[in-house]
XYZ file of C-alpha atoms in Angstrom:
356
model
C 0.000 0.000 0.000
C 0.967 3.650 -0.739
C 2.469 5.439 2.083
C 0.303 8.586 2.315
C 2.291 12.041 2.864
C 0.750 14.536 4.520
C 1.818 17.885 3.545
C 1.974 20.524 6.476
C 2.838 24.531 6.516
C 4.438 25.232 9.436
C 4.221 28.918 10.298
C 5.832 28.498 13.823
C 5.668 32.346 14.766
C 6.973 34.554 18.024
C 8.235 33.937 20.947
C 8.069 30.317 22.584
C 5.837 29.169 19.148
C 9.115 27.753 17.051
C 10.428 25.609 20.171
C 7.034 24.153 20.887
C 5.991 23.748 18.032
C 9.843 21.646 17.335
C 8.527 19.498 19.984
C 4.878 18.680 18.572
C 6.643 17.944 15.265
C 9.140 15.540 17.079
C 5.835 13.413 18.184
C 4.177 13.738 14.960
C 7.119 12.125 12.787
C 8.096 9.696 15.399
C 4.317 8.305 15.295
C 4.404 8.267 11.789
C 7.294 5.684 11.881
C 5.620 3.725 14.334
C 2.677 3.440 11.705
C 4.221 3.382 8.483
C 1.122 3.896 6.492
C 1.551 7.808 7.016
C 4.448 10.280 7.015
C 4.588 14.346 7.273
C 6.232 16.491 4.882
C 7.047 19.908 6.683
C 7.681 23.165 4.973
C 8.798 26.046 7.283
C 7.144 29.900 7.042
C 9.405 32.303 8.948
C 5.826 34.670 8.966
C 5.192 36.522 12.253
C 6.229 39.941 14.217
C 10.134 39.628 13.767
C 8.702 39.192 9.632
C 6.807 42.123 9.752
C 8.798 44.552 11.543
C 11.518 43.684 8.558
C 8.966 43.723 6.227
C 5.474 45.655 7.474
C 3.690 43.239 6.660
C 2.838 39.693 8.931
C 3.050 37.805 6.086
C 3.645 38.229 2.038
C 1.140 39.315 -0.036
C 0.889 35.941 -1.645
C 1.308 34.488 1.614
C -2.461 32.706 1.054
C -1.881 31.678 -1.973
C 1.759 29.392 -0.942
C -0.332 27.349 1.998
C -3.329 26.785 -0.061
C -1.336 23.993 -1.543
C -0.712 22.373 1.993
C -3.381 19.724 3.455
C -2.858 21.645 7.248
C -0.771 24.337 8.658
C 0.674 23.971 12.074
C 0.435 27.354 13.985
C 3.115 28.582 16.782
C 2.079 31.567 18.484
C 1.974 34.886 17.277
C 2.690 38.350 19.074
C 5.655 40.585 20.213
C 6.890 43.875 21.694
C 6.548 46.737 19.893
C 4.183 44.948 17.185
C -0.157 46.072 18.099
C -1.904 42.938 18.785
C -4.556 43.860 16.261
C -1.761 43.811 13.833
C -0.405 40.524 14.916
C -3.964 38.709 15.072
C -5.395 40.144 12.413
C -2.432 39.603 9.914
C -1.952 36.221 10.568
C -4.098 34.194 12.644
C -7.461 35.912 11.161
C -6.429 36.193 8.309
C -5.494 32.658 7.539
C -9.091 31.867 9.535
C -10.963 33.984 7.037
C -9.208 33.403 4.078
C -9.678 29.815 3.811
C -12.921 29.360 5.544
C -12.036 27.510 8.661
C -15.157 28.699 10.254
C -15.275 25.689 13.098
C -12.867 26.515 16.076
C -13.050 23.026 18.410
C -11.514 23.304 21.362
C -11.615 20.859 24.242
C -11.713 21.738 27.582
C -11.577 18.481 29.306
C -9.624 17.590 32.909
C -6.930 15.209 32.091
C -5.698 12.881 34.732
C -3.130 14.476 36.512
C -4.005 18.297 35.246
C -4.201 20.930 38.246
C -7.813 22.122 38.595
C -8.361 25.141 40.941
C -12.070 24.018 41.057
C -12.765 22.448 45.095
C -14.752 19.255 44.391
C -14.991 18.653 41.090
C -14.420 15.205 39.564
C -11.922 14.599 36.602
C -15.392 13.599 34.616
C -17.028 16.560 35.534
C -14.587 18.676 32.934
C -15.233 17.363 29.920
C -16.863 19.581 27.435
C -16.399 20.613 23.587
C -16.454 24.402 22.249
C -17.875 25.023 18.452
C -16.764 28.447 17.845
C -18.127 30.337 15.194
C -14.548 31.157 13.590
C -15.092 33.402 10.460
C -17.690 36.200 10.916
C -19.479 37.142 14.463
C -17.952 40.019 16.534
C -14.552 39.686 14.779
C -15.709 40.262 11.119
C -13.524 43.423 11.214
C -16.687 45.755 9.919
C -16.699 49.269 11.553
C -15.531 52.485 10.861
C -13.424 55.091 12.632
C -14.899 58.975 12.200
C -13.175 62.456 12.765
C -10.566 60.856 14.191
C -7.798 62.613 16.490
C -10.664 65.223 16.512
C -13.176 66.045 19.999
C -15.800 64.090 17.607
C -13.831 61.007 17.125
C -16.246 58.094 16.684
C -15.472 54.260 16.366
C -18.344 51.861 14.910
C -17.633 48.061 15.534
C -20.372 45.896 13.805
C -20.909 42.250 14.340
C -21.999 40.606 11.393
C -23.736 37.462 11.699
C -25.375 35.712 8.232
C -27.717 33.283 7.941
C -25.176 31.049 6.061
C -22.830 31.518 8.503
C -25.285 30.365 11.711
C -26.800 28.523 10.707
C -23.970 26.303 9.558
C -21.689 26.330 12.784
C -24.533 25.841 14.383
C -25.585 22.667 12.275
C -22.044 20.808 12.803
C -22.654 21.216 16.616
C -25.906 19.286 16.598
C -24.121 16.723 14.330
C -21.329 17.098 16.842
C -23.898 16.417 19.798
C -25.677 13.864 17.867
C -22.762 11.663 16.837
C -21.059 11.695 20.692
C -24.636 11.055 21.905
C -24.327 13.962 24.012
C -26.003 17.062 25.010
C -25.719 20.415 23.631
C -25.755 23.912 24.812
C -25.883 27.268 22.810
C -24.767 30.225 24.839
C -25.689 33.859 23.835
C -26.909 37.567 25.071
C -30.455 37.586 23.073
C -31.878 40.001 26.431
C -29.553 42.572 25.687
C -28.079 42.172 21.689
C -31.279 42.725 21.009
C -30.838 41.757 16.773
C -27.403 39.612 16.749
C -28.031 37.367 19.774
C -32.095 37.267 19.273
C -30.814 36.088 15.599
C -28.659 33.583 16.911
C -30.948 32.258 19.383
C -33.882 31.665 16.463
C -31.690 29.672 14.186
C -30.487 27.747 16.835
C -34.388 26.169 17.770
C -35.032 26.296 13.947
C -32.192 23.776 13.465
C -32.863 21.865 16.855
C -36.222 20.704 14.902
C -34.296 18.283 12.538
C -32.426 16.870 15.549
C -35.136 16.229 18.427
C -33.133 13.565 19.549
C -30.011 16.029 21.051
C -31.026 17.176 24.152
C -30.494 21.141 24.054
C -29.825 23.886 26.642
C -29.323 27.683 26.162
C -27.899 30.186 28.228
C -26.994 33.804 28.737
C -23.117 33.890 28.566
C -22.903 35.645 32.102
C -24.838 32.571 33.291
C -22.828 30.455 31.137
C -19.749 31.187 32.171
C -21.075 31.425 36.311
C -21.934 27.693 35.617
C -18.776 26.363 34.178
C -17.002 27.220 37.794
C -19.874 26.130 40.016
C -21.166 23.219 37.749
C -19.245 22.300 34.696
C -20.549 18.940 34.822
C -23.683 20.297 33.312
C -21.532 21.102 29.639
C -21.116 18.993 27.159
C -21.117 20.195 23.310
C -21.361 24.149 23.680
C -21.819 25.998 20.745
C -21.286 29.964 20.632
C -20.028 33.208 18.616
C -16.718 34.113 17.923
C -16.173 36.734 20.771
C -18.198 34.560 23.675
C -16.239 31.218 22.603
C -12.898 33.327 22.619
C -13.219 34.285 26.050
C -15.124 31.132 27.271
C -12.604 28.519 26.474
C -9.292 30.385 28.163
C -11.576 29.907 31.014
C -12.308 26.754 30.219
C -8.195 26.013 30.326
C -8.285 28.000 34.148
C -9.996 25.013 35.279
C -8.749 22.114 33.634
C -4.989 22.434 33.859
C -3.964 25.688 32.538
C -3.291 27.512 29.067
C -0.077 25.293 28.900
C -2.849 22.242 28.089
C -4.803 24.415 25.672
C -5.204 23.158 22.150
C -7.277 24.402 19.548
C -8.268 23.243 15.966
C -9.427 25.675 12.920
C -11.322 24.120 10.626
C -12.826 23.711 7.269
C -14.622 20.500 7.606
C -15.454 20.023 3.590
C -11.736 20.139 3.088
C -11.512 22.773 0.755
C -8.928 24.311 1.743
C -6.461 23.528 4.567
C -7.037 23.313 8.182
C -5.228 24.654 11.152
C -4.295 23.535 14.263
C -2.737 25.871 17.278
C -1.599 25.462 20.998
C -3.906 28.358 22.167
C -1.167 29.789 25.010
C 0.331 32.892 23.967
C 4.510 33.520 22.750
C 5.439 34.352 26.120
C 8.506 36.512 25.324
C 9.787 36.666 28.595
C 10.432 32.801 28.452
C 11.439 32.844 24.974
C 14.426 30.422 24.299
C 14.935 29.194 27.666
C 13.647 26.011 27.830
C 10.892 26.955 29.841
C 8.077 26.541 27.517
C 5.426 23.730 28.144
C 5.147 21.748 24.514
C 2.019 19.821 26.151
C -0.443 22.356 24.344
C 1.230 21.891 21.130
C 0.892 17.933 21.517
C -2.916 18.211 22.013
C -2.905 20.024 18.876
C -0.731 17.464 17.250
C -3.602 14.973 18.674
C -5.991 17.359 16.652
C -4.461 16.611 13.916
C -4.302 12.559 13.382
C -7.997 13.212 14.487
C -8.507 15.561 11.684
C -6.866 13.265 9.450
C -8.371 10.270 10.299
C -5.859 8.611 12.330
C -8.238 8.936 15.741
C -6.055 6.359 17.494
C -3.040 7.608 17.310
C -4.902 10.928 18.334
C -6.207 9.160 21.796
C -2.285 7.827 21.944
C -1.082 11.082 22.274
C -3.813 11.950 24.695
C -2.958 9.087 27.125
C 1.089 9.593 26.794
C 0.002 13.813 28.122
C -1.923 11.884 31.126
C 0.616 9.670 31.442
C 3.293 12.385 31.958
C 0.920 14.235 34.229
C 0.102 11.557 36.591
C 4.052 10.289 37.084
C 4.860 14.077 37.451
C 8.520 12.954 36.345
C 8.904 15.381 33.192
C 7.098 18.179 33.510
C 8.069 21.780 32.579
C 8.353 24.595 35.266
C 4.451 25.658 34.626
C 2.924 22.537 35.849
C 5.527 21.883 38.545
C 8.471 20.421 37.613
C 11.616 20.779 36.082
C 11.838 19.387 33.272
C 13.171 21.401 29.649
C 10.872 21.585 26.459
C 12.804 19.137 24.590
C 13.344 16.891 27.280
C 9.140 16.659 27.750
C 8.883 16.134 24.179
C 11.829 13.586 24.010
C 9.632 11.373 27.209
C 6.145 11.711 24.690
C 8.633 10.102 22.286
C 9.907 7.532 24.664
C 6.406 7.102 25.849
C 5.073 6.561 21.995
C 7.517 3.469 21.398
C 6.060 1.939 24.341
């Protein structure tokens, strides 16, 4: 049989991105080997802040047009000193979001054996819950305008933009999502106060919920959603949401199940049009930049992303139990979580842990 190559763009970014990112890559070709029906072909982007204060610009102007030949891209992290954070984000990350339609973010927020959780009483089980984030329009479409500005008039206009198309579709593959896992899902807006957006978004989500009577449903106000994921997060299971409310939902989501140095996140396009992306969600951390300190753990979980995306779901769960694993021993663990362990040495014991 063929060996099938998967070809990957690997824009690894600022900061702590290029040596976590090293590490995830380590444990992706190593369980290719172990396979052999699979291998990775990696092409490196040097795209980020250091890029664009050379160049003013995040990435080139045919920057889209080089990874739309890729089947994923495998994001570091992006920001620096002295670069605006709009710039960064919306140069890069949202850009690549937007340009290729990845308009399903899925992030996990689920307690792994051995993860910290700052939560008093709560069971392992009781974290385990699924975001589908509305990735491509929402509160980020970028729509506004800025008047008289640097005058006493100045006036800034942000405008959420929220189609039909796009709604109703996110909101479709969460139903499938809650369907498939036989589990329960939850759409969390602000329909008493966004009085068109949210009251929108609340509509199309019981229109849909008619073709799927057999998903139990919930929907709450995002103040009350977020209330309940500290005093009752067993309650969650699929959640589906905007861009802005998922955004700020799932870093507290990583608070209580082990920390932004667990927190993965996939991007994706699910017809497969046009490549995917997958991210450890933690920021590039300058002030641990190239000292070893970084926690690859994140960038693993993405790596599990991945295989899933690709259809190699075992080796996906593999990777999973090898981060427990690590957790639970407490042997080789970076700084963050405890110990004192390097990067490469916590990516060298997933390795060791792999060819088990």
């Amino acid at each position: 049989m063929e060996k099938k190559i998967y070809k990957i763009a690997v824009i690894a970014g600022d900061g702590i991105g290029p040596e976590v990112l090293a590490e995830g890559i380590k444990v992706l070709n190593r369980t290719a080997e172990l396979d052999g029906s699979f291998a990775f072909d990696f092409t490196y982007f040097p795209w980020g802040c250091e890029y664009y204060l050379k160049n003013g610009e995040m990435m080139p102007e045919d920057g889209i047009e080089q990874l739309s030949h890729f089947d994923a891209i495998y994001l570091g992290a992006g920001g620096y000193p002295g670069v605006p954070d709009h710039i960064s984000l919306r140069g890069l990350l949202i850009k690549i979001r937007k340009s290729f339609d990845q308009y399903v973010n899925l992030r996990p927020v689920k307690l792994l054996k051995g993860a910290p959780c700052p939560l008093a009483g709560v069971k392992r089980e009781d974290i385990d819950m699924v975001f589908v984030r509305e990735n491509s329009e929402g509160e980020y479409a970028g729509a506004g305008a800025w008047l008289y500005k640097d005058t006493p008039r100045e006036v800034v206009i942000q405008d959420s933009v929220f189609s039909r198309f796009g709604t109703e579709r996110i909101i479709r593959y969460a139903y499938d999502l809650a369907r498939k896992e036989h589990r329960s899902l939850t759409s969390i807006s602000k329909g008493n106060a966004l009085n068109y957006s949210m009251v929108f978004w609340d509509e199309i989500f019981k229109e849909v919920g008619k073709e799927y009577s057999d998903v139990e449903t919930h929907s709450y106000l995002v103040d009350a959603a977020s209330m309940f994921m500290v005093k009752d997060p067993k309650r969650y299971g699929i959640i589906v949401c905007s861009n802005l409310f998922g955004d700020i939902l799932t870093d507290l989501g990583a608070a209580i199940s082990g920390g932004m140095g667990l927190a993965a996140g996939a991007n994706l396009n699910p017809e497969r049009k046009y490549p995917s992306m997958f991210e450890p969600i933690h920021g590039s951390a300058p002030d641990i930049a190239g000292q070893g300190k970084a926690n690859p753990l994140a960038s693993i979980w993405s790596a599990s992303q991945m295989l899933d995306f690709f259809g190699h779901k075992d080796w996906g769960k593999k990777l999973i139990d090898i981060i427990e694993t690590m957790m639970v021993e407490k042997k080789v663990l970076t700084p963050d979580m405890g110990g004192t362990a390097t990067t490469k040495e916590v990516g060298d014991e997933a390795v060791r842990l792999l060819e088990k």
